[in-house]
């Protein structure tokens, strides 16, 4: 029979595990935001017939780079259900941290398109329509999918905000997710995970649900994630490197028909290893809280700056692979430094704007 002392010891262990998980995940917010810069610095331009370039940047742009967004969904699922607040309190909080920044950033981008139109630049919004073709419904849908839902792949007028939109919707339906996971345990995360792994293309809606439910599973079922990681850390680290190498090789040098499935399994392993990497960074004093506070702002503002550095590459078709590789990494470093500078400037000169734009995260 379990004694009071045993229960207290178990509670202390759980509290310690939560603190370690919380600090390790907080440590990883900034690196995860940078992975998204790596990703978009590759995907924002198409550079065909440069195989060496693709092989060299793949580990950064897609193996690591494509981990960022699903990792943030995973973290959001963890924290949403670990919180002891009521559902209403959580939604009120998400209105401030997600919905208000969502409308602000999309409005800024929409106004930028309108301003460009009056200057004589009639640009296509998300490759669908130009401002000249916009009616009232189009302006409304600019805040949703710009008129092209694309089976869950539709994006608002400012594309990075699809993550914020999907996350807020998942928070709204969280009671349904909680009931399903509570009664079926790992069945929902497993089913959605398999669907995501096996689906032969992009499906942002399923990716969102998969990663959020994966994170939600642990607090809903009272499963101690850190205990699992501590017990099987060696296995997770080995899988991290093995699947990483398999992902890189099968998508560059030795392509196979199931390379996408290997890639997505590697991403899942990367997500599980986030607390391990976070603890390593903390232990070796490589973590600064001020950098973690910047993560959401960096995510929100990085895309136009990435475009500014990467789009001109398309004007020069004669670049060698080595030149493209150098330009890629220069772009990532420059965008990272510029976004950090903008954040620090905004914190000093426009603190109220920064507070609204980041959902009061600073």
mmCIF file of C-alpha atoms in Angstrom:
data_model
loop_
_atom_site.group_PDB
_atom_site.id
_atom_site.type_symbol
_atom_site.label_atom_id
_atom_site.label_comp_id
_atom_site.label_asym_id
_atom_site.label_seq_id
_atom_site.Cartn_x
_atom_site.Cartn_y
_atom_site.Cartn_z
ATOM 1 C CA UNK A 1 0.000 0.000 0.000
ATOM 2 C CA UNK A 2 1.334 3.420 -0.991
ATOM 3 C CA UNK A 3 2.232 5.605 2.012
ATOM 4 C CA UNK A 4 1.960 9.376 2.335
ATOM 5 C CA UNK A 5 5.759 9.624 2.121
ATOM 6 C CA UNK A 6 5.732 7.690 -1.162
ATOM 7 C CA UNK A 7 3.070 10.005 -2.566
ATOM 8 C CA UNK A 8 5.020 13.094 -1.513
ATOM 9 C CA UNK A 9 8.199 11.690 -3.066
ATOM 10 C CA UNK A 10 6.338 10.930 -6.281
ATOM 11 C CA UNK A 11 4.861 14.444 -6.326
ATOM 12 C CA UNK A 12 8.310 16.006 -5.793
ATOM 13 C CA UNK A 13 9.712 13.868 -8.629
ATOM 14 C CA UNK A 14 6.912 15.001 -10.942
ATOM 15 C CA UNK A 15 7.472 18.653 -9.986
ATOM 16 C CA UNK A 16 11.206 18.305 -10.611
ATOM 17 C CA UNK A 17 10.539 16.640 -13.982
ATOM 18 C CA UNK A 18 8.162 19.428 -14.976
ATOM 19 C CA UNK A 19 10.696 22.113 -14.031
ATOM 20 C CA UNK A 20 13.378 20.382 -16.094
ATOM 21 C CA UNK A 21 11.008 19.977 -19.033
ATOM 22 C CA UNK A 22 9.871 23.586 -18.777
ATOM 23 C CA UNK A 23 13.396 25.027 -18.642
ATOM 24 C CA UNK A 24 14.708 22.784 -21.441
ATOM 25 C CA UNK A 25 11.814 23.656 -23.772
ATOM 26 C CA UNK A 26 12.134 27.384 -22.968
ATOM 27 C CA UNK A 27 15.815 27.122 -23.844
ATOM 28 C CA UNK A 28 14.960 25.682 -27.277
ATOM 29 C CA UNK A 29 12.484 28.360 -28.411
ATOM 30 C CA UNK A 30 15.160 30.577 -29.960
ATOM 31 C CA UNK A 31 17.007 27.749 -31.777
ATOM 32 C CA UNK A 32 13.670 26.462 -33.123
ATOM 33 C CA UNK A 33 12.847 29.936 -34.476
ATOM 34 C CA UNK A 34 16.221 29.960 -36.243
ATOM 35 C CA UNK A 35 15.503 26.549 -37.804
ATOM 36 C CA UNK A 36 12.512 28.159 -39.535
ATOM 37 C CA UNK A 37 14.840 30.791 -41.019
ATOM 38 C CA UNK A 38 17.000 27.927 -42.317
ATOM 39 C CA UNK A 39 13.891 26.345 -43.827
ATOM 40 C CA UNK A 40 12.482 29.433 -45.538
ATOM 41 C CA UNK A 41 15.889 30.557 -46.806
ATOM 42 C CA UNK A 42 15.754 27.401 -48.941
ATOM 43 C CA UNK A 43 12.062 27.124 -49.848
ATOM 44 C CA UNK A 44 11.494 30.778 -50.761
ATOM 45 C CA UNK A 45 13.572 30.357 -53.942
ATOM 46 C CA UNK A 46 13.829 27.534 -56.464
ATOM 47 C CA UNK A 47 17.389 26.794 -57.573
ATOM 48 C CA UNK A 48 17.250 23.805 -59.955
ATOM 49 C CA UNK A 49 20.238 22.003 -61.500
ATOM 50 C CA UNK A 50 22.471 22.648 -58.497
ATOM 51 C CA UNK A 51 22.614 19.229 -56.849
ATOM 52 C CA UNK A 52 25.730 19.918 -54.784
ATOM 53 C CA UNK A 53 24.063 23.028 -53.346
ATOM 54 C CA UNK A 54 20.972 21.014 -52.389
ATOM 55 C CA UNK A 55 23.010 18.189 -50.834
ATOM 56 C CA UNK A 56 25.041 20.599 -48.713
ATOM 57 C CA UNK A 57 22.139 22.642 -47.355
ATOM 58 C CA UNK A 58 19.645 19.762 -46.906
ATOM 59 C CA UNK A 59 20.724 18.896 -43.328
ATOM 60 C CA UNK A 60 20.124 22.520 -42.277
ATOM 61 C CA UNK A 61 17.168 23.524 -44.447
ATOM 62 C CA UNK A 62 14.995 20.408 -44.294
ATOM 63 C CA UNK A 63 16.230 17.831 -41.779
ATOM 64 C CA UNK A 64 16.609 20.429 -39.025
ATOM 65 C CA UNK A 65 14.753 23.320 -40.660
ATOM 66 C CA UNK A 66 11.455 21.516 -41.114
ATOM 67 C CA UNK A 67 11.417 20.515 -37.436
ATOM 68 C CA UNK A 68 10.680 24.024 -36.152
ATOM 69 C CA UNK A 69 6.942 24.458 -36.799
ATOM 70 C CA UNK A 70 5.756 20.965 -35.723
ATOM 71 C CA UNK A 71 7.987 21.322 -32.660
ATOM 72 C CA UNK A 72 6.195 24.543 -31.703
ATOM 73 C CA UNK A 73 2.825 22.764 -32.100
ATOM 74 C CA UNK A 74 4.136 19.949 -29.874
ATOM 75 C CA UNK A 75 5.250 22.433 -27.209
ATOM 76 C CA UNK A 76 1.910 24.265 -27.428
ATOM 77 C CA UNK A 77 0.040 20.998 -26.868
ATOM 78 C CA UNK A 78 2.198 20.243 -23.833
ATOM 79 C CA UNK A 79 1.720 23.626 -22.163
ATOM 80 C CA UNK A 80 -1.966 24.001 -22.967
ATOM 81 C CA UNK A 81 -2.901 20.863 -21.056
ATOM 82 C CA UNK A 82 -0.260 21.151 -18.342
ATOM 83 C CA UNK A 83 -1.833 24.481 -17.347
ATOM 84 C CA UNK A 84 -4.207 24.323 -14.386
ATOM 85 C CA UNK A 85 -6.291 27.240 -15.714
ATOM 86 C CA UNK A 86 -9.891 26.727 -16.789
ATOM 87 C CA UNK A 87 -10.745 26.398 -20.480
ATOM 88 C CA UNK A 88 -12.193 29.935 -20.534
ATOM 89 C CA UNK A 89 -9.053 31.374 -18.916
ATOM 90 C CA UNK A 90 -6.842 29.568 -21.431
ATOM 91 C CA UNK A 91 -8.822 30.883 -24.397
ATOM 92 C CA UNK A 92 -8.742 34.428 -23.016
ATOM 93 C CA UNK A 93 -4.983 34.083 -22.713
ATOM 94 C CA UNK A 94 -4.683 32.726 -26.293
ATOM 95 C CA UNK A 95 -6.708 35.668 -27.603
ATOM 96 C CA UNK A 96 -3.942 37.921 -26.299
ATOM 97 C CA UNK A 97 -0.977 35.736 -27.260
ATOM 98 C CA UNK A 98 -2.268 34.405 -30.602
ATOM 99 C CA UNK A 99 -5.388 36.072 -32.007
ATOM 100 C CA UNK A 100 -4.449 39.735 -31.539
ATOM 101 C CA UNK A 101 -0.929 39.291 -33.046
ATOM 102 C CA UNK A 102 -2.533 37.244 -35.830
ATOM 103 C CA UNK A 103 -4.795 40.116 -36.896
ATOM 104 C CA UNK A 104 -2.051 42.696 -36.419
ATOM 105 C CA UNK A 105 0.586 40.988 -38.604
ATOM 106 C CA UNK A 106 -1.931 40.125 -41.329
ATOM 107 C CA UNK A 107 -3.226 43.705 -41.324
ATOM 108 C CA UNK A 108 0.309 45.067 -41.663
ATOM 109 C CA UNK A 109 0.940 42.808 -44.666
ATOM 110 C CA UNK A 110 -2.409 43.646 -46.257
ATOM 111 C CA UNK A 111 -1.685 47.380 -45.891
ATOM 112 C CA UNK A 112 1.742 46.784 -47.446
ATOM 113 C CA UNK A 113 0.099 45.236 -50.521
ATOM 114 C CA UNK A 114 -2.354 48.151 -50.749
ATOM 115 C CA UNK A 115 0.503 50.656 -50.429
ATOM 116 C CA UNK A 116 2.487 48.821 -53.149
ATOM 117 C CA UNK A 117 -0.592 48.918 -55.397
ATOM 118 C CA UNK A 118 -0.871 52.698 -55.088
ATOM 119 C CA UNK A 119 2.816 52.954 -55.947
ATOM 120 C CA UNK A 120 2.133 51.054 -59.163
ATOM 121 C CA UNK A 121 3.109 47.542 -58.098
ATOM 122 C CA UNK A 122 0.063 45.300 -58.561
ATOM 123 C CA UNK A 123 1.406 42.211 -56.778
ATOM 124 C CA UNK A 124 -0.310 38.846 -56.464
ATOM 125 C CA UNK A 125 -1.241 37.989 -52.890
ATOM 126 C CA UNK A 126 -0.170 34.397 -52.165
ATOM 127 C CA UNK A 127 -0.152 33.776 -55.935
ATOM 128 C CA UNK A 128 -3.975 33.998 -56.028
ATOM 129 C CA UNK A 129 -5.254 37.563 -56.679
ATOM 130 C CA UNK A 130 -3.990 41.122 -56.737
ATOM 131 C CA UNK A 131 -5.427 44.010 -54.732
ATOM 132 C CA UNK A 132 -7.008 45.342 -57.942
ATOM 133 C CA UNK A 133 -9.194 42.199 -58.067
ATOM 134 C CA UNK A 134 -10.151 42.274 -54.388
ATOM 135 C CA UNK A 135 -13.763 42.579 -53.282
ATOM 136 C CA UNK A 136 -15.182 42.663 -49.755
ATOM 137 C CA UNK A 137 -15.159 38.855 -49.369
ATOM 138 C CA UNK A 138 -11.555 38.728 -50.560
ATOM 139 C CA UNK A 139 -10.506 41.146 -47.817
ATOM 140 C CA UNK A 140 -12.243 38.926 -45.253
ATOM 141 C CA UNK A 141 -10.649 35.759 -46.635
ATOM 142 C CA UNK A 142 -7.259 37.473 -46.627
ATOM 143 C CA UNK A 143 -7.347 36.843 -42.892
ATOM 144 C CA UNK A 144 -8.109 33.151 -43.438
ATOM 145 C CA UNK A 145 -6.758 31.585 -46.640
ATOM 146 C CA UNK A 146 -6.715 34.282 -49.359
ATOM 147 C CA UNK A 147 -9.424 32.418 -51.246
ATOM 148 C CA UNK A 148 -7.567 29.118 -51.575
ATOM 149 C CA UNK A 149 -8.054 26.673 -48.690
ATOM 150 C CA UNK A 150 -6.180 23.917 -50.538
ATOM 151 C CA UNK A 151 -7.429 21.012 -48.367
ATOM 152 C CA UNK A 152 -5.924 22.551 -45.246
ATOM 153 C CA UNK A 153 -2.848 24.104 -46.852
ATOM 154 C CA UNK A 154 -4.370 27.576 -47.305
ATOM 155 C CA UNK A 155 -2.528 30.513 -45.780
ATOM 156 C CA UNK A 156 -3.617 34.042 -44.807
ATOM 157 C CA UNK A 157 -2.256 37.187 -46.441
ATOM 158 C CA UNK A 158 0.862 36.935 -44.276
ATOM 159 C CA UNK A 159 1.833 33.259 -44.797
ATOM 160 C CA UNK A 160 3.680 32.538 -41.495
ATOM 161 C CA UNK A 161 0.445 33.272 -39.636
ATOM 162 C CA UNK A 162 -1.049 29.931 -40.761
ATOM 163 C CA UNK A 163 0.699 28.456 -37.725
ATOM 164 C CA UNK A 164 -0.970 30.940 -35.363
ATOM 165 C CA UNK A 165 -4.388 30.396 -37.015
ATOM 166 C CA UNK A 166 -4.183 26.602 -36.748
ATOM 167 C CA UNK A 167 -2.891 26.740 -33.189
ATOM 168 C CA UNK A 168 -5.734 28.977 -32.035
ATOM 169 C CA UNK A 169 -8.291 26.657 -33.681
ATOM 170 C CA UNK A 170 -6.716 23.645 -31.957
ATOM 171 C CA UNK A 171 -6.968 25.469 -28.630
ATOM 172 C CA UNK A 172 -10.661 26.117 -29.320
ATOM 173 C CA UNK A 173 -11.379 22.411 -29.925
ATOM 174 C CA UNK A 174 -9.078 21.282 -27.107
ATOM 175 C CA UNK A 175 -11.971 19.866 -24.982
ATOM 176 C CA UNK A 176 -12.744 17.414 -27.805
ATOM 177 C CA UNK A 177 -9.067 16.481 -28.113
ATOM 178 C CA UNK A 178 -8.858 15.989 -24.350
ATOM 179 C CA UNK A 179 -11.869 13.650 -24.218
ATOM 180 C CA UNK A 180 -10.655 11.537 -27.143
ATOM 181 C CA UNK A 181 -7.107 11.172 -25.787
ATOM 182 C CA UNK A 182 -8.342 10.553 -22.229
ATOM 183 C CA UNK A 183 -10.473 7.606 -23.301
ATOM 184 C CA UNK A 184 -8.421 6.245 -26.197
ATOM 185 C CA UNK A 185 -4.947 7.072 -24.844
ATOM 186 C CA UNK A 186 -2.355 7.101 -27.646
ATOM 187 C CA UNK A 187 -4.826 6.075 -30.369
ATOM 188 C CA UNK A 188 -5.541 9.613 -31.646
ATOM 189 C CA UNK A 189 -1.906 10.832 -31.749
ATOM 190 C CA UNK A 190 -0.846 7.533 -33.338
ATOM 191 C CA UNK A 191 -3.591 7.587 -35.986
ATOM 192 C CA UNK A 192 -2.922 11.196 -36.988
ATOM 193 C CA UNK A 193 0.818 10.586 -36.873
ATOM 194 C CA UNK A 194 0.550 7.618 -39.249
ATOM 195 C CA UNK A 195 -1.680 9.624 -41.569
ATOM 196 C CA UNK A 196 0.871 12.450 -41.638
ATOM 197 C CA UNK A 197 3.813 10.091 -42.194
ATOM 198 C CA UNK A 198 2.112 8.157 -45.010
ATOM 199 C CA UNK A 199 0.496 11.100 -46.803
ATOM 200 C CA UNK A 200 2.523 11.721 -50.000
ATOM 201 C CA UNK A 201 2.518 15.522 -49.891
ATOM 202 C CA UNK A 202 2.145 18.637 -47.736
ATOM 203 C CA UNK A 203 -0.856 18.681 -45.434
ATOM 204 C CA UNK A 204 -0.422 21.495 -42.953
ATOM 205 C CA UNK A 205 -3.750 20.857 -41.204
ATOM 206 C CA UNK A 206 -2.818 17.261 -40.352
ATOM 207 C CA UNK A 207 0.707 18.249 -39.369
ATOM 208 C CA UNK A 208 -0.799 20.770 -36.930
ATOM 209 C CA UNK A 209 -3.200 18.256 -35.372
ATOM 210 C CA UNK A 210 -0.529 15.541 -35.211
ATOM 211 C CA UNK A 211 2.079 17.592 -33.368
ATOM 212 C CA UNK A 212 -0.425 19.307 -31.028
ATOM 213 C CA UNK A 213 -2.048 15.983 -30.055
ATOM 214 C CA UNK A 214 1.368 14.367 -29.659
ATOM 215 C CA UNK A 215 2.298 17.029 -27.102
ATOM 216 C CA UNK A 216 -1.160 16.981 -25.475
ATOM 217 C CA UNK A 217 -0.989 13.226 -24.853
ATOM 218 C CA UNK A 218 1.531 13.504 -22.004
ATOM 219 C CA UNK A 219 -0.293 15.921 -19.656
ATOM 220 C CA UNK A 220 -3.748 14.498 -20.482
ATOM 221 C CA UNK A 221 -2.690 10.939 -19.566
ATOM 222 C CA UNK A 222 -0.378 12.066 -16.737
ATOM 223 C CA UNK A 223 2.570 10.488 -18.545
ATOM 224 C CA UNK A 224 5.908 11.831 -17.324
ATOM 225 C CA UNK A 225 7.720 12.810 -20.535
ATOM 226 C CA UNK A 226 11.014 13.584 -18.797
ATOM 227 C CA UNK A 227 10.977 10.208 -17.073
ATOM 228 C CA UNK A 228 10.608 8.502 -20.457
ATOM 229 C CA UNK A 229 13.384 10.632 -21.948
ATOM 230 C CA UNK A 230 15.725 10.007 -18.993
ATOM 231 C CA UNK A 231 15.086 6.256 -19.171
ATOM 232 C CA UNK A 232 15.575 5.964 -22.934
ATOM 233 C CA UNK A 233 17.876 8.921 -23.629
ATOM 234 C CA UNK A 234 20.575 6.796 -25.253
ATOM 235 C CA UNK A 235 18.041 5.200 -27.597
ATOM 236 C CA UNK A 236 16.592 8.593 -28.565
ATOM 237 C CA UNK A 237 20.040 10.050 -29.251
ATOM 238 C CA UNK A 238 21.009 7.046 -31.390
ATOM 239 C CA UNK A 239 17.715 7.339 -33.308
ATOM 240 C CA UNK A 240 18.296 11.069 -33.723
ATOM 241 C CA UNK A 241 21.595 10.476 -35.528
ATOM 242 C CA UNK A 242 20.578 7.298 -37.361
ATOM 243 C CA UNK A 243 17.340 8.713 -38.766
ATOM 244 C CA UNK A 244 19.078 12.030 -39.442
ATOM 245 C CA UNK A 245 21.756 10.316 -41.531
ATOM 246 C CA UNK A 246 19.126 8.151 -43.264
ATOM 247 C CA UNK A 247 17.019 11.239 -43.988
ATOM 248 C CA UNK A 248 19.951 13.154 -45.466
ATOM 249 C CA UNK A 249 21.253 10.259 -47.562
ATOM 250 C CA UNK A 250 17.893 9.103 -48.956
ATOM 251 C CA UNK A 251 16.889 12.628 -49.930
ATOM 252 C CA UNK A 252 20.202 13.595 -51.530
ATOM 253 C CA UNK A 253 22.676 10.906 -52.623
ATOM 254 C CA UNK A 254 20.697 7.647 -52.445
ATOM 255 C CA UNK A 255 17.013 8.454 -53.112
ATOM 256 C CA UNK A 256 14.414 5.804 -52.306
ATOM 257 C CA UNK A 257 10.644 5.801 -52.861
ATOM 258 C CA UNK A 258 9.935 6.065 -49.115
ATOM 259 C CA UNK A 259 12.358 8.918 -48.391
ATOM 260 C CA UNK A 260 9.494 11.220 -47.347
ATOM 261 C CA UNK A 261 8.458 8.723 -44.662
ATOM 262 C CA UNK A 262 12.041 8.527 -43.390
ATOM 263 C CA UNK A 263 12.139 12.336 -43.344
ATOM 264 C CA UNK A 264 8.992 12.581 -41.234
ATOM 265 C CA UNK A 265 10.149 9.888 -38.820
ATOM 266 C CA UNK A 266 13.353 11.903 -38.424
ATOM 267 C CA UNK A 267 11.318 15.038 -37.657
ATOM 268 C CA UNK A 268 9.372 13.179 -34.948
ATOM 269 C CA UNK A 269 12.626 12.000 -33.392
ATOM 270 C CA UNK A 270 13.993 15.552 -33.538
ATOM 271 C CA UNK A 271 10.945 16.758 -31.611
ATOM 272 C CA UNK A 272 11.379 14.123 -28.889
ATOM 273 C CA UNK A 273 15.044 15.093 -28.559
ATOM 274 C CA UNK A 274 14.272 18.781 -27.957
ATOM 275 C CA UNK A 275 14.350 18.451 -24.123
ATOM 276 C CA UNK A 276 17.620 16.481 -24.359
ATOM 277 C CA UNK A 277 19.269 19.228 -26.426
ATOM 278 C CA UNK A 278 17.774 21.911 -24.158
ATOM 279 C CA UNK A 279 19.204 20.284 -21.016
ATOM 280 C CA UNK A 280 22.595 20.010 -22.733
ATOM 281 C CA UNK A 281 22.555 23.738 -23.566
ATOM 282 C CA UNK A 282 21.569 24.688 -20.001
ATOM 283 C CA UNK A 283 24.189 22.407 -18.479
ATOM 284 C CA UNK A 284 26.911 23.997 -20.611
ATOM 285 C CA UNK A 285 25.620 27.565 -19.962
ATOM 286 C CA UNK A 286 24.651 28.120 -23.603
ATOM 287 C CA UNK A 287 21.176 29.443 -22.802
ATOM 288 C CA UNK A 288 20.067 33.076 -22.533
ATOM 289 C CA UNK A 289 16.500 33.808 -21.493
ATOM 290 C CA UNK A 290 16.491 37.056 -23.478
ATOM 291 C CA UNK A 291 16.934 35.073 -26.714
ATOM 292 C CA UNK A 292 13.968 32.820 -25.921
ATOM 293 C CA UNK A 293 11.788 35.911 -25.463
ATOM 294 C CA UNK A 294 12.564 36.886 -29.067
ATOM 295 C CA UNK A 295 11.412 33.608 -30.636
ATOM 296 C CA UNK A 296 7.827 34.576 -31.516
ATOM 297 C CA UNK A 297 8.870 37.981 -32.865
ATOM 298 C CA UNK A 298 11.586 36.382 -35.012
ATOM 299 C CA UNK A 299 9.038 33.924 -36.381
ATOM 300 C CA UNK A 300 6.607 36.726 -37.217
ATOM 301 C CA UNK A 301 9.005 39.126 -38.897
ATOM 302 C CA UNK A 302 11.599 36.903 -40.584
ATOM 303 C CA UNK A 303 9.896 36.078 -43.923
ATOM 304 C CA UNK A 304 10.065 39.510 -45.662
ATOM 305 C CA UNK A 305 13.707 39.828 -44.604
ATOM 306 C CA UNK A 306 14.461 36.341 -45.930
ATOM 307 C CA UNK A 307 12.803 37.336 -49.226
ATOM 308 C CA UNK A 308 14.893 40.503 -49.351
ATOM 309 C CA UNK A 309 18.103 38.475 -49.165
ATOM 310 C CA UNK A 310 17.095 35.401 -51.175
ATOM 311 C CA UNK A 311 14.907 36.645 -54.043
ATOM 312 C CA UNK A 312 17.756 38.574 -55.770
ATOM 313 C CA UNK A 313 19.533 35.214 -56.198
ATOM 314 C CA UNK A 314 17.014 34.399 -58.943
ATOM 315 C CA UNK A 315 18.295 37.357 -60.983
ATOM 316 C CA UNK A 316 21.663 35.638 -61.469
ATOM 317 C CA UNK A 317 21.521 32.225 -63.132
ATOM 318 C CA UNK A 318 25.278 31.789 -63.511
ATOM 319 C CA UNK A 319 26.196 31.269 -59.865
ATOM 320 C CA UNK A 320 28.161 28.133 -58.999
ATOM 321 C CA UNK A 321 27.040 25.630 -56.342
ATOM 322 C CA UNK A 322 29.670 26.969 -53.956
ATOM 323 C CA UNK A 323 28.393 30.531 -54.424
ATOM 324 C CA UNK A 324 24.799 29.438 -53.778
ATOM 325 C CA UNK A 325 25.890 27.584 -50.631
ATOM 326 C CA UNK A 326 27.731 30.651 -49.322
ATOM 327 C CA UNK A 327 24.816 32.950 -50.139
ATOM 328 C CA UNK A 328 22.433 30.596 -48.322
ATOM 329 C CA UNK A 329 24.390 30.643 -45.066
ATOM 330 C CA UNK A 330 25.128 34.369 -45.329
ATOM 331 C CA UNK A 331 21.383 34.926 -45.701
ATOM 332 C CA UNK A 332 20.549 32.835 -42.615
ATOM 333 C CA UNK A 333 23.144 34.637 -40.483
ATOM 334 C CA UNK A 334 22.142 38.089 -41.759
ATOM 335 C CA UNK A 335 18.402 37.503 -41.266
ATOM 336 C CA UNK A 336 19.001 36.197 -37.739
ATOM 337 C CA UNK A 337 21.108 39.199 -36.754
ATOM 338 C CA UNK A 338 18.731 41.709 -38.370
ATOM 339 C CA UNK A 339 15.656 40.246 -36.639
ATOM 340 C CA UNK A 340 17.467 40.366 -33.287
ATOM 341 C CA UNK A 341 18.431 44.010 -33.921
ATOM 342 C CA UNK A 342 14.863 44.925 -34.902
ATOM 343 C CA UNK A 343 13.548 43.257 -31.747
ATOM 344 C CA UNK A 344 16.000 45.168 -29.530
ATOM 345 C CA UNK A 345 15.229 48.458 -31.295
ATOM 346 C CA UNK A 346 11.496 47.863 -30.937
ATOM 347 C CA UNK A 347 11.941 47.054 -27.259
ATOM 348 C CA UNK A 348 13.628 50.411 -26.707
ATOM 349 C CA UNK A 349 11.613 52.652 -29.030
ATOM 350 C CA UNK A 350 8.220 50.949 -29.615
ATOM 351 C CA UNK A 351 7.627 48.839 -26.492
ATOM 352 C CA UNK A 352 3.832 49.091 -26.722
ATOM 353 C CA UNK A 353 3.808 47.913 -30.344
ATOM 354 C CA UNK A 354 6.158 45.057 -29.462
ATOM 355 C CA UNK A 355 3.916 44.054 -26.584
ATOM 356 C CA UNK A 356 0.889 43.777 -28.914
ATOM 357 C CA UNK A 357 2.836 42.222 -31.800
ATOM 358 C CA UNK A 358 4.267 39.457 -29.620
ATOM 359 C CA UNK A 359 1.175 38.786 -27.542
ATOM 360 C CA UNK A 360 2.884 40.272 -24.466
ATOM 361 C CA UNK A 361 5.636 37.637 -24.660
ATOM 362 C CA UNK A 362 8.548 40.023 -24.154
#
